[in-house]
mmCIF file of C-alpha atoms and ligand atoms in Angstrom:
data_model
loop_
_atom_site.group_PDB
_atom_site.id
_atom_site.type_symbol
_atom_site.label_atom_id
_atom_site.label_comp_id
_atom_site.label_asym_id
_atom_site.label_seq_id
_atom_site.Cartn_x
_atom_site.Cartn_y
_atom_site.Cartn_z
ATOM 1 C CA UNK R 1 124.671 173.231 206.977
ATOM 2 C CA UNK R 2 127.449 171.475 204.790
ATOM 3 C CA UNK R 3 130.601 171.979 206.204
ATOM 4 C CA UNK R 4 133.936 171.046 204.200
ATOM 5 C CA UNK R 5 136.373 170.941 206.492
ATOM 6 C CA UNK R 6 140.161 171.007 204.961
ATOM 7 C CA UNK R 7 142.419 169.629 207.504
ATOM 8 C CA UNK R 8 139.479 168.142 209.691
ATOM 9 C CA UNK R 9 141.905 165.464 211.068
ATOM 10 C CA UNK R 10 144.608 167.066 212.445
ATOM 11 C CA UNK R 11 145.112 168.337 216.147
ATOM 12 C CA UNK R 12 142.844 171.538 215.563
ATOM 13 C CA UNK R 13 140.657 169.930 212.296
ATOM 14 C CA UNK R 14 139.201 166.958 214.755
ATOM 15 C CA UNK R 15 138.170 169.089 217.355
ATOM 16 C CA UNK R 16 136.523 171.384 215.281
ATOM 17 C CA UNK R 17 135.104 168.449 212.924
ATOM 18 C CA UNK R 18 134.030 166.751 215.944
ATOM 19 C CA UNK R 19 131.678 169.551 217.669
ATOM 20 C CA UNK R 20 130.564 170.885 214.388
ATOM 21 C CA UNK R 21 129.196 167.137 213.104
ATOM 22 C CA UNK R 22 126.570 167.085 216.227
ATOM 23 C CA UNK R 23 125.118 169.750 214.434
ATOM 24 C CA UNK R 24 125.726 169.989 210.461
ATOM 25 C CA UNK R 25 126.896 167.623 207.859
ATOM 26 C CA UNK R 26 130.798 167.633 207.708
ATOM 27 C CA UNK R 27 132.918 166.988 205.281
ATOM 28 C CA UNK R 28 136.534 166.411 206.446
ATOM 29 C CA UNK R 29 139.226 166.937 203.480
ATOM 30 C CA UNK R 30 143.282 165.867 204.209
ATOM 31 C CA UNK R 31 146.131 165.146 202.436
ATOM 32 C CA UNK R 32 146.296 162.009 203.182
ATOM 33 C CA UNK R 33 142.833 160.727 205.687
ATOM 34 C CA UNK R 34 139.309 161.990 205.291
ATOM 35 C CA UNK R 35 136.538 161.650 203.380
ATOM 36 C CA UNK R 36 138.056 163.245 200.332
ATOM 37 C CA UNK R 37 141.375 163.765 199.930
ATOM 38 C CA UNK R 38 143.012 167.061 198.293
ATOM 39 C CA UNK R 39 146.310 168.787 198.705
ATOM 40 C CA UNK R 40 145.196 172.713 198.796
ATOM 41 C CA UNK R 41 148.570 173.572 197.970
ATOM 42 C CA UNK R 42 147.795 172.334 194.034
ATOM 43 C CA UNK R 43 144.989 174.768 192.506
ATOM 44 C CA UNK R 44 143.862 171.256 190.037
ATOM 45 C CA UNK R 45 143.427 169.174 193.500
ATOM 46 C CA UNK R 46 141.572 171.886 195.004
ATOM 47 C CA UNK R 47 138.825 172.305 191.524
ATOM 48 C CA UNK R 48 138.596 168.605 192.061
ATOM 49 C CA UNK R 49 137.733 168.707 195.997
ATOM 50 C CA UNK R 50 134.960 170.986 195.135
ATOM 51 C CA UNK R 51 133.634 168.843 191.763
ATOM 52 C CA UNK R 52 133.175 165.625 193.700
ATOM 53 C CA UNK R 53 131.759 167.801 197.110
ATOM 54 C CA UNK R 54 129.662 170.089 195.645
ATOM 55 C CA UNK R 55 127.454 172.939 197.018
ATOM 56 C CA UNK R 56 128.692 173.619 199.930
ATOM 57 C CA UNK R 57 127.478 175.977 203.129
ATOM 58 C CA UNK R 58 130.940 176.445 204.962
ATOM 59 C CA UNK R 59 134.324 175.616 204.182
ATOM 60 C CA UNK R 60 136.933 175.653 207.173
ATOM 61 C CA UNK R 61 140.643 175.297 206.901
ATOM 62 C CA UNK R 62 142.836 173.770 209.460
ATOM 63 C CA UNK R 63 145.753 172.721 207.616
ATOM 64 C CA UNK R 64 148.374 174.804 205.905
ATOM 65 C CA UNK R 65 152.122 174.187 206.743
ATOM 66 C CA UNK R 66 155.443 176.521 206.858
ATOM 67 C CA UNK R 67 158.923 175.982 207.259
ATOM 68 C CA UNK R 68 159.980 176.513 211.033
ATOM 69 C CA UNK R 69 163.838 177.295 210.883
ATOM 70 C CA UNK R 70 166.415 180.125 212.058
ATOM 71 C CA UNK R 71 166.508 183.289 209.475
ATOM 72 C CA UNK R 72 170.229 182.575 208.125
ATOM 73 C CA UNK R 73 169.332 178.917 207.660
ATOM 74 C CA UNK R 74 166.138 179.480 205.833
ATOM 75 C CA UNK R 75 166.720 179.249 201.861
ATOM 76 C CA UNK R 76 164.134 180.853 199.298
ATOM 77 C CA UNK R 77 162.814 177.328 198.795
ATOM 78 C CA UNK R 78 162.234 177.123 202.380
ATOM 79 C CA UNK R 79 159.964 180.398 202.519
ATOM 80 C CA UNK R 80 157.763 178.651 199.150
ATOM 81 C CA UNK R 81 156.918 175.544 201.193
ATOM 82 C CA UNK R 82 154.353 178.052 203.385
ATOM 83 C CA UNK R 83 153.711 180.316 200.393
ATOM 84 C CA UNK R 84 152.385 177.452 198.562
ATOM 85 C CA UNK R 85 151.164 175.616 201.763
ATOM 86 C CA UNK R 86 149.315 177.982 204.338
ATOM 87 C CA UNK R 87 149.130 180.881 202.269
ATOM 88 C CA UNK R 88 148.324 180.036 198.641
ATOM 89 C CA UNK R 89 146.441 176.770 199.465
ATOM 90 C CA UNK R 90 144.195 178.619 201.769
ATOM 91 C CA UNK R 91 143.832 181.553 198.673
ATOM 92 C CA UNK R 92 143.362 178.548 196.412
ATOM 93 C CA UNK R 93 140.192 177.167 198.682
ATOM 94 C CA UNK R 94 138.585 180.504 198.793
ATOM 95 C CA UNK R 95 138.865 181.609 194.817
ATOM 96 C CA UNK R 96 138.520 178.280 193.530
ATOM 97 C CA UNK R 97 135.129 177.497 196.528
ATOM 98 C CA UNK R 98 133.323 180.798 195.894
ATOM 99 C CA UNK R 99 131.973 179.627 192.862
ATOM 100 C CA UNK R 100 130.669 176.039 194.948
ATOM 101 C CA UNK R 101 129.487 178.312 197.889
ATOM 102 C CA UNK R 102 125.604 178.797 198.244
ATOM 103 C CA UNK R 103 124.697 182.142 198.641
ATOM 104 C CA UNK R 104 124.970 183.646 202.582
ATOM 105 C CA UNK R 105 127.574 180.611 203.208
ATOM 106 C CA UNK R 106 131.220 181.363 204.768
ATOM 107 C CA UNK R 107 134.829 180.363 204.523
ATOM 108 C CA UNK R 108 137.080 180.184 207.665
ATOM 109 C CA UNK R 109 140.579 180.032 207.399
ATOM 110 C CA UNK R 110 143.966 179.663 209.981
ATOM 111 C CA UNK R 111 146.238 181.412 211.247
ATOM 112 C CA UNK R 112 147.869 182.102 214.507
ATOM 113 C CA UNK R 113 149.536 184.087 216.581
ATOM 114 C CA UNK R 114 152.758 184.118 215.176
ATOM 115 C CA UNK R 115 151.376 186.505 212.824
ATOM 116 C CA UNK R 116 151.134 189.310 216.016
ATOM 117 C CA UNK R 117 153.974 187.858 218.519
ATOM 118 C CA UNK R 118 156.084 185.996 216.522
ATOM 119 C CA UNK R 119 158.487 183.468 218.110
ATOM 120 C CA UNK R 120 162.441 182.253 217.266
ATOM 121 C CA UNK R 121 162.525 180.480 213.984
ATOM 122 C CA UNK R 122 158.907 181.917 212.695
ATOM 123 C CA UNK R 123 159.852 184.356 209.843
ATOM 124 C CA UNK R 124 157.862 182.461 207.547
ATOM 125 C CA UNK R 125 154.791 181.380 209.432
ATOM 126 C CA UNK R 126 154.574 184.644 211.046
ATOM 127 C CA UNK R 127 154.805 186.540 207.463
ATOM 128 C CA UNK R 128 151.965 184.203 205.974
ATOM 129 C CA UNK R 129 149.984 184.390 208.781
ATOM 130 C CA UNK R 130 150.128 187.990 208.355
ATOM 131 C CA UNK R 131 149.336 187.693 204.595
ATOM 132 C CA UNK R 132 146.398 185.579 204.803
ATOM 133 C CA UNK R 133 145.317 188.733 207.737
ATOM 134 C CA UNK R 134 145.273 190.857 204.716
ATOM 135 C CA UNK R 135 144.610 188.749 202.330
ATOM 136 C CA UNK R 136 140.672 188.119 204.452
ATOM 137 C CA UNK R 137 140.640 191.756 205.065
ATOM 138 C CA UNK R 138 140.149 192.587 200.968
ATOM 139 C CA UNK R 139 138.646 189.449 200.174
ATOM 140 C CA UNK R 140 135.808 190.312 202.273
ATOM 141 C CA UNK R 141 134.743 193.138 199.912
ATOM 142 C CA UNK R 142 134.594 191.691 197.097
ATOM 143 C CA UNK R 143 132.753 188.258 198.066
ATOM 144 C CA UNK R 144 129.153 188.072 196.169
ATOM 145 C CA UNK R 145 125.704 186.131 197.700
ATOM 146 C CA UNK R 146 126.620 187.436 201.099
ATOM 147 C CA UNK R 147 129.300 185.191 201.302
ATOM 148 C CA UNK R 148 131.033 185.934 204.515
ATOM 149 C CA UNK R 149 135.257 185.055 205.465
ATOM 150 C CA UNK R 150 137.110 185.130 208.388
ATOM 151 C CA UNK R 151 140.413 183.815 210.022
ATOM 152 C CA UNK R 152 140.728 182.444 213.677
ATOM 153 C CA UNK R 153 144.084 183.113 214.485
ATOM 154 C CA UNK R 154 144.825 180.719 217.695
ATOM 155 C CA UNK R 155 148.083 180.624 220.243
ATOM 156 C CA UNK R 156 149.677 177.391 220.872
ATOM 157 C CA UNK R 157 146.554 175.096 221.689
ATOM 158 C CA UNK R 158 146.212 172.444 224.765
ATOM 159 C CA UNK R 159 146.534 169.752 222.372
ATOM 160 C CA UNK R 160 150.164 170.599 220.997
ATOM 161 C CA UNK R 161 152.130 171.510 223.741
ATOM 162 C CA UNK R 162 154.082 168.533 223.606
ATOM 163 C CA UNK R 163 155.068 169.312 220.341
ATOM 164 C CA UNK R 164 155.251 172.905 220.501
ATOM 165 C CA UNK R 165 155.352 173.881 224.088
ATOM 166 C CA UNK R 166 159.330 174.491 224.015
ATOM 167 C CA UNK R 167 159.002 177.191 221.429
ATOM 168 C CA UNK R 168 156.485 179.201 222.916
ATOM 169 C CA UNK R 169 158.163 180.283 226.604
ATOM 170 C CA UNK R 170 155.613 181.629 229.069
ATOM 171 C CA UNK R 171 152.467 181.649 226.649
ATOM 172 C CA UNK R 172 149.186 180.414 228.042
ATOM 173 C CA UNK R 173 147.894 177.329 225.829
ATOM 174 C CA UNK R 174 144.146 177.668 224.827
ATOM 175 C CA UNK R 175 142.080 175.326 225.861
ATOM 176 C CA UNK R 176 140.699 173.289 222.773
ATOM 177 C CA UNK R 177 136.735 174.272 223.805
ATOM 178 C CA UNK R 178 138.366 178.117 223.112
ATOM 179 C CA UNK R 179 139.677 177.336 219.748
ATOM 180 C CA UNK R 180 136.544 175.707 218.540
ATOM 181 C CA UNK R 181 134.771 178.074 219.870
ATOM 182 C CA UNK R 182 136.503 181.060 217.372
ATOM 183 C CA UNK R 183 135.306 178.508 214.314
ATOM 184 C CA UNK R 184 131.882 178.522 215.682
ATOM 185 C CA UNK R 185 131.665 182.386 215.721
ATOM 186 C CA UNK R 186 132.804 182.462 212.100
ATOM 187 C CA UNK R 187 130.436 180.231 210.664
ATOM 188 C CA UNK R 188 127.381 180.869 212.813
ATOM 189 C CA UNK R 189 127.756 184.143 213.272
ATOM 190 C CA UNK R 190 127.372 187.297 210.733
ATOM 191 C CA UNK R 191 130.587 188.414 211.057
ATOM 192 C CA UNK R 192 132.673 189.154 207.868
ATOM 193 C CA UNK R 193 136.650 190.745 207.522
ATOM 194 C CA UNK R 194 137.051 189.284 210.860
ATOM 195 C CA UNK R 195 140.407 188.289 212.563
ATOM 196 C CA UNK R 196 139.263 186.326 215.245
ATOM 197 C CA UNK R 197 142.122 186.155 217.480
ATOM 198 C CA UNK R 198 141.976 183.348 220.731
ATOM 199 C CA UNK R 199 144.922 184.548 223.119
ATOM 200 C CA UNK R 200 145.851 186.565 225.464
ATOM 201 C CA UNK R 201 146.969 190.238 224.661
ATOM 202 C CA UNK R 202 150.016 189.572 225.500
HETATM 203 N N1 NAP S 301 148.711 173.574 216.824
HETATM 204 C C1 NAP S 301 148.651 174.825 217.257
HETATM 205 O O1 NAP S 301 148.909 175.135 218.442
HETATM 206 C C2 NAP S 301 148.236 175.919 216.321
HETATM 207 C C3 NAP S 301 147.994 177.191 216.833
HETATM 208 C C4 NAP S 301 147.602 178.201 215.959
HETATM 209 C C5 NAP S 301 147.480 177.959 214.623
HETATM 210 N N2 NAP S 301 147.724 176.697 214.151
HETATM 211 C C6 NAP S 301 147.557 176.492 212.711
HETATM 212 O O2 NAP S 301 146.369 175.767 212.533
HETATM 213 C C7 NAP S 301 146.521 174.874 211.421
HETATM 214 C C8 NAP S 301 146.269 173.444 211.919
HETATM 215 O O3 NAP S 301 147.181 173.163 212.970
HETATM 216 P P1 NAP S 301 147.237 171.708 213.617
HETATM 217 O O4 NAP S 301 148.147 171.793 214.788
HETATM 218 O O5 NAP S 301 145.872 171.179 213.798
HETATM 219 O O6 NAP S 301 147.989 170.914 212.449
HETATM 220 P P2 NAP S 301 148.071 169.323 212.218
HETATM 221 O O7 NAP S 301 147.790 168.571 213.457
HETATM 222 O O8 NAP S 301 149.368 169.102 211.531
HETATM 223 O O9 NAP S 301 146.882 169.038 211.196
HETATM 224 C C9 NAP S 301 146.880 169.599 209.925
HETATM 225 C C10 NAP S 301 145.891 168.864 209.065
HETATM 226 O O10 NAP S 301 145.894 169.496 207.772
HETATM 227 C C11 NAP S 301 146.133 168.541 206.761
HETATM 228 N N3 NAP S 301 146.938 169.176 205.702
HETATM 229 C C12 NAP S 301 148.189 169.675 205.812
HETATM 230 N N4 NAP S 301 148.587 170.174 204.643
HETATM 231 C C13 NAP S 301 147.572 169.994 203.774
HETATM 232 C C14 NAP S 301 147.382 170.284 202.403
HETATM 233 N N5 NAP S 301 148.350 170.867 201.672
HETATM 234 N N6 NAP S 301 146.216 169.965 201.824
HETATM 235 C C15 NAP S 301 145.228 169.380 202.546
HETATM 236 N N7 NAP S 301 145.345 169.067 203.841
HETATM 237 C C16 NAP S 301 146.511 169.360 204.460
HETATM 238 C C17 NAP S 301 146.859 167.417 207.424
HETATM 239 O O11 NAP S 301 146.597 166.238 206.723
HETATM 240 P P3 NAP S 301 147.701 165.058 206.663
HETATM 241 O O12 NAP S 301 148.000 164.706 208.082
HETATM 242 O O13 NAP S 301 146.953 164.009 205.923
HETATM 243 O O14 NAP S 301 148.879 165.628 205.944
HETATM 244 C C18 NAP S 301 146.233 167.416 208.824
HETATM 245 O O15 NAP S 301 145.031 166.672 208.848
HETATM 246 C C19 NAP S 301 147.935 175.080 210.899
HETATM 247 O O16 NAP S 301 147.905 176.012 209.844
HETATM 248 C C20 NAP S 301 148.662 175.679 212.081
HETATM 249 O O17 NAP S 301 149.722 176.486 211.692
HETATM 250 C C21 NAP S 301 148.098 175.682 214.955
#
C-alpha cells in the first residue's frame, strides 16, 4: 500500500511511520520535516499535498493541535487554534483526499481520550476530539469505492509522559506497540465508523 502519513514525525507519527514502512510505502507529511510538507490546517496546502503525492491507499493523521488552557482564560481565538488545527485540518484531509483515494483505501484520523475523560484545562481538545467522533461516524456513510475511516483515539502514550504525565493523574500510559497497533487495525482491517479507543475503561 501507499500510506500518507500527516504528522509521521512526531511522538505518535514516527512510531506509526516506522512499523508501517517495513511493510508499505510511506509517505510522511509535517509542517515543517517530512517528505512533503503541508499545514492541514490551510484547505490550499492540503489540495497541494495530494497534487504532488498522488493516488494514494491510506492516509493517517497524527498531527492536529489545540489550545490547552483553564476555561476563564481561554478566549474565542484560543478555541479556533484546534478548530482549524485538529478538527478542520483533519476534515480538510478527508474531503479534499477522497477524491486522491483508490477505491477500497482508508483514512485514519486522531483523537484521544480527552474526548471521553477529559482532564483540567481540556475544553477544547476534549470538544474536538469529540467532533471529529462524530464527524467519522457520518462520514463513514457517505464515503464512495469502499473507502473506509476511522479514528484511534489513544490515552497519554509511553512516549509523552514527560511532557504530559503531570496532567493526566493516575492514568495508565499505553505502551507505544498499543497505539500502533489501533492504526494497524484501521488500515488493515475492514472496519469502517470505527472509534478505536486504546485505554483503559476507566
Ligand atoms: N501524545 C499523546 O499522548 C497523545 C495521546 C492521544 C492523542 N494524541 C493526539 O495525537 C496527535 C499526535 O500527537 P503527538 O504527541 O504525536 O504530537 P507531536 O509529537 O506534537 O507530533 C505532531 C506532528 O504533527 C505535525 N503537525 C502538527 N500540526 C500540523 C499541521 N497543521 N499540518 C501538518 N502537520 C502538523 C507536527 O509537525 P511539526 O513538528 O513539523 O510541526 C508533528 O510532526 C495529536 O492530535 C494529539 O492530540 C496524542
Amino acid at each position: 500500500m501507499k500510506i500518507l502519513i500527516v504528522g509521521g514525525n512526531g511522538t505518535i507519527g514516527s512510531k506509526v511511520s516506522s512499523h508501517f514502512s517495513k511493510k508499505h510505502e510511506v509517505i510522511v507529511a509535517g509542517r515543517n520535516s517530512g517528505d512533503v510538507i503541508v499545514d492541514m490546517a490551510d484547505s490550499a496546502s492540503v489540495k497541494a499535498l495530494f497534487e504532488k503525492v498522488g493516488p494514494v491507499d491510506a492516509v493517517v493523521c497524527t498531527a492536529g493541535e489545540a489550545k490547552w488552557a483553564d476555561f476563564d482564560s481561554m478566549t474565542e481565538d484560543d478555541f479556533y487554534i484546534g478548530i482549524k488545527s485538529k478538527l478542520m485540518g483533519q476534515v480538510n484531509l478527508v474531503q479534499i483526499g477522497k477524491d486522491h483515494m483508490n477505491p477500497g483505501g482508508s483514512f485514519t484520523l486522531s483523537t484521544g481520550i480527552l474526548a471521553d475523560h477529559p482532564v483540567l484545562m481540556t475544553t477544547s481538545a476534549a470538544m474536538v476530539n469529540g467532533g471529529i467522533h462524530s464527524f467519522v461516524k457520518a462520514v463513514c456513510l457517505e464515503l464512495k469505492n469502499n473507502i473506509r475511516i476511522n479514528v484511534v483515539s489513544s490515552g497519554l502514550v509511553e512516549d509523552a509522559i514527560e511532557h504530559y504525565g503531570a496532567y493526566f493523574p493516575g492514568h495508565n500510559p499505553i505502551p507505544m506497540t498499543k497505539v500502533v497497533n489501533g492504526f494497524v487495525k484501521s488500515v488493515e482491517g475492514a472496519g469502517t465508523g470505527k472509534i478505536i479507543r486504546m485505554y483503559d475503561n476507566c
